[in-house]
Amino acid sequence: MTGPEMNVRAWKKTGLLIVGAALVAPGGCKTALDTAESADPAETVRISEIVNANRVYPRWEDFPRRGADGPTLDQVRSEVGALRADGAALQARIAATPPVDDPRGFEAGVRARVGAVPVSPDAQRTREQIDDFARGLRERARAPAPIPRR
């Protein structure tokens, strides 16, 4: 199947939407008006005061005509030129990077370089050694036995 056979007909799309809306409509949904009518009258007055106070919308005259603190056209051109130069330099560095023909040899070289870096003795401790050290610290931190009174 290709072309129109794979597409869903428009009446199927809209028909399902209309049927869904028809099933949901008589469900007796609670609207905002029902909620407002059942609310406390004092709250309703306060809400209407807040709404009426904020009905003023900004006018076009309130918006600034043109930004004064933006970059000039020459500054934008110089920044674009600098970005293009940086991109060209990066492309040159990528092109100069030698390809990895021998992955096993590359891995061995990386392992040799990492192995040549000295490792701290604290980093070489095993989990058991760390647990023993912590256990010893807890033993030293334990309070001595109480002195018996005569």
Short mmCIF file of C-alpha atoms in Angstrom, two decimals, residues 55-148:
data_model
loop_
_atom_site.label_atom_id
_atom_site.label_comp_id
_atom_site.label_asym_id
_atom_site.label_seq_id
_atom_site.Cartn_x
_atom_site.Cartn_y
_atom_site.Cartn_z
CA ARG A 55 -8.46 45.08 32.64
CA VAL A 56 -6.16 47.80 31.30
CA TYR A 57 -3.97 46.34 28.59
CA PRO A 58 -0.70 47.92 27.45
CA ARG A 59 -0.93 50.17 24.44
CA TRP A 60 1.48 50.15 21.52
CA GLU A 61 2.72 53.55 22.67
CA ASP A 62 3.94 51.94 25.90
CA PHE A 63 6.41 49.66 24.08
CA PRO A 64 9.85 51.02 23.15
CA ARG A 65 10.23 51.81 19.48
CA ARG A 66 13.76 50.49 19.09
CA GLY A 67 16.25 48.97 21.46
CA ALA A 68 19.09 51.35 22.28
CA ASP A 69 21.41 48.90 23.99
CA GLY A 70 21.70 46.32 21.19
CA PRO A 71 24.84 45.72 19.16
CA THR A 72 25.46 47.70 16.03
CA LEU A 73 25.52 46.13 12.59
CA ASP A 74 29.32 46.32 12.45
CA GLN A 75 29.62 44.54 15.81
CA VAL A 76 27.37 41.74 14.60
CA ARG A 77 29.41 41.42 11.39
CA SER A 78 32.67 41.20 13.33
CA GLU A 79 31.22 38.57 15.70
CA VAL A 80 29.96 36.49 12.76
CA GLY A 81 33.38 36.75 11.12
CA ALA A 82 35.10 35.65 14.34
CA LEU A 83 32.72 32.68 14.69
CA ARG A 84 33.36 31.64 11.09
CA ALA A 85 37.12 31.87 11.66
CA ASP A 86 36.82 29.76 14.82
CA GLY A 87 34.74 27.22 12.90
CA ALA A 88 37.33 27.04 10.13
CA ALA A 89 40.12 26.58 12.70
CA LEU A 90 38.15 23.79 14.37
CA GLN A 91 37.55 22.08 11.04
CA ALA A 92 41.28 22.28 10.33
CA ARG A 93 42.10 20.69 13.70
CA ILE A 94 39.58 17.92 13.04
CA ALA A 95 41.06 17.29 9.60
CA ALA A 96 44.58 17.16 11.12
CA THR A 97 43.58 14.52 13.69
CA PRO A 98 45.01 11.21 12.58
CA PRO A 99 42.48 8.43 12.03
CA VAL A 100 42.57 5.38 14.26
CA ASP A 101 43.48 2.48 11.99
CA ASP A 102 44.42 0.05 14.75
CA PRO A 103 41.94 0.21 17.65
CA ARG A 104 43.78 -2.44 19.70
CA GLY A 105 47.04 -0.57 19.38
CA PHE A 106 45.34 2.68 20.29
CA GLU A 107 43.83 1.01 23.37
CA ALA A 108 47.22 -0.38 24.40
CA GLY A 109 48.80 3.06 24.04
CA VAL A 110 46.10 4.69 26.15
CA ARG A 111 46.45 1.98 28.82
CA ALA A 112 50.22 2.52 28.88
CA ARG A 113 49.81 6.29 29.29
CA VAL A 114 47.24 5.84 32.07
CA GLY A 115 49.41 3.22 33.77
CA ALA A 116 52.39 5.60 33.80
CA VAL A 117 50.52 8.06 36.04
CA PRO A 118 51.21 7.34 39.73
CA VAL A 119 48.15 6.41 41.79
CA SER A 120 47.54 7.54 45.35
CA PRO A 121 47.69 4.74 47.94
CA ASP A 122 44.30 5.86 49.25
CA ALA A 123 42.79 5.25 45.83
CA GLN A 124 44.21 1.72 45.74
CA ARG A 125 42.47 0.61 48.94
CA THR A 126 39.90 -2.12 48.57
CA ARG A 127 36.38 -2.00 49.94
CA GLU A 128 37.34 -4.34 52.80
CA GLN A 129 40.28 -2.15 53.80
CA ILE A 130 38.05 0.92 53.85
CA ASP A 131 35.45 -0.91 55.96
CA ASP A 132 38.16 -2.09 58.41
CA PHE A 133 39.49 1.47 58.69
CA ALA A 134 35.97 2.81 59.39
CA ARG A 135 35.35 0.03 61.93
CA GLY A 136 38.59 0.95 63.73
CA LEU A 137 37.58 4.61 63.85
CA ARG A 138 34.21 3.66 65.34
CA GLU A 139 35.95 1.52 67.98
CA ARG A 140 38.21 4.41 68.94
CA ALA A 141 35.23 6.76 69.15
CA ARG A 142 33.30 4.49 71.54
CA ALA A 143 32.93 5.87 75.05
CA PRO A 144 34.83 4.03 77.78
CA ALA A 145 33.00 1.84 80.26
CA PRO A 146 31.50 3.71 83.19
CA ILE A 147 33.50 3.86 86.40
CA PRO A 148 31.79 1.83 89.10
#
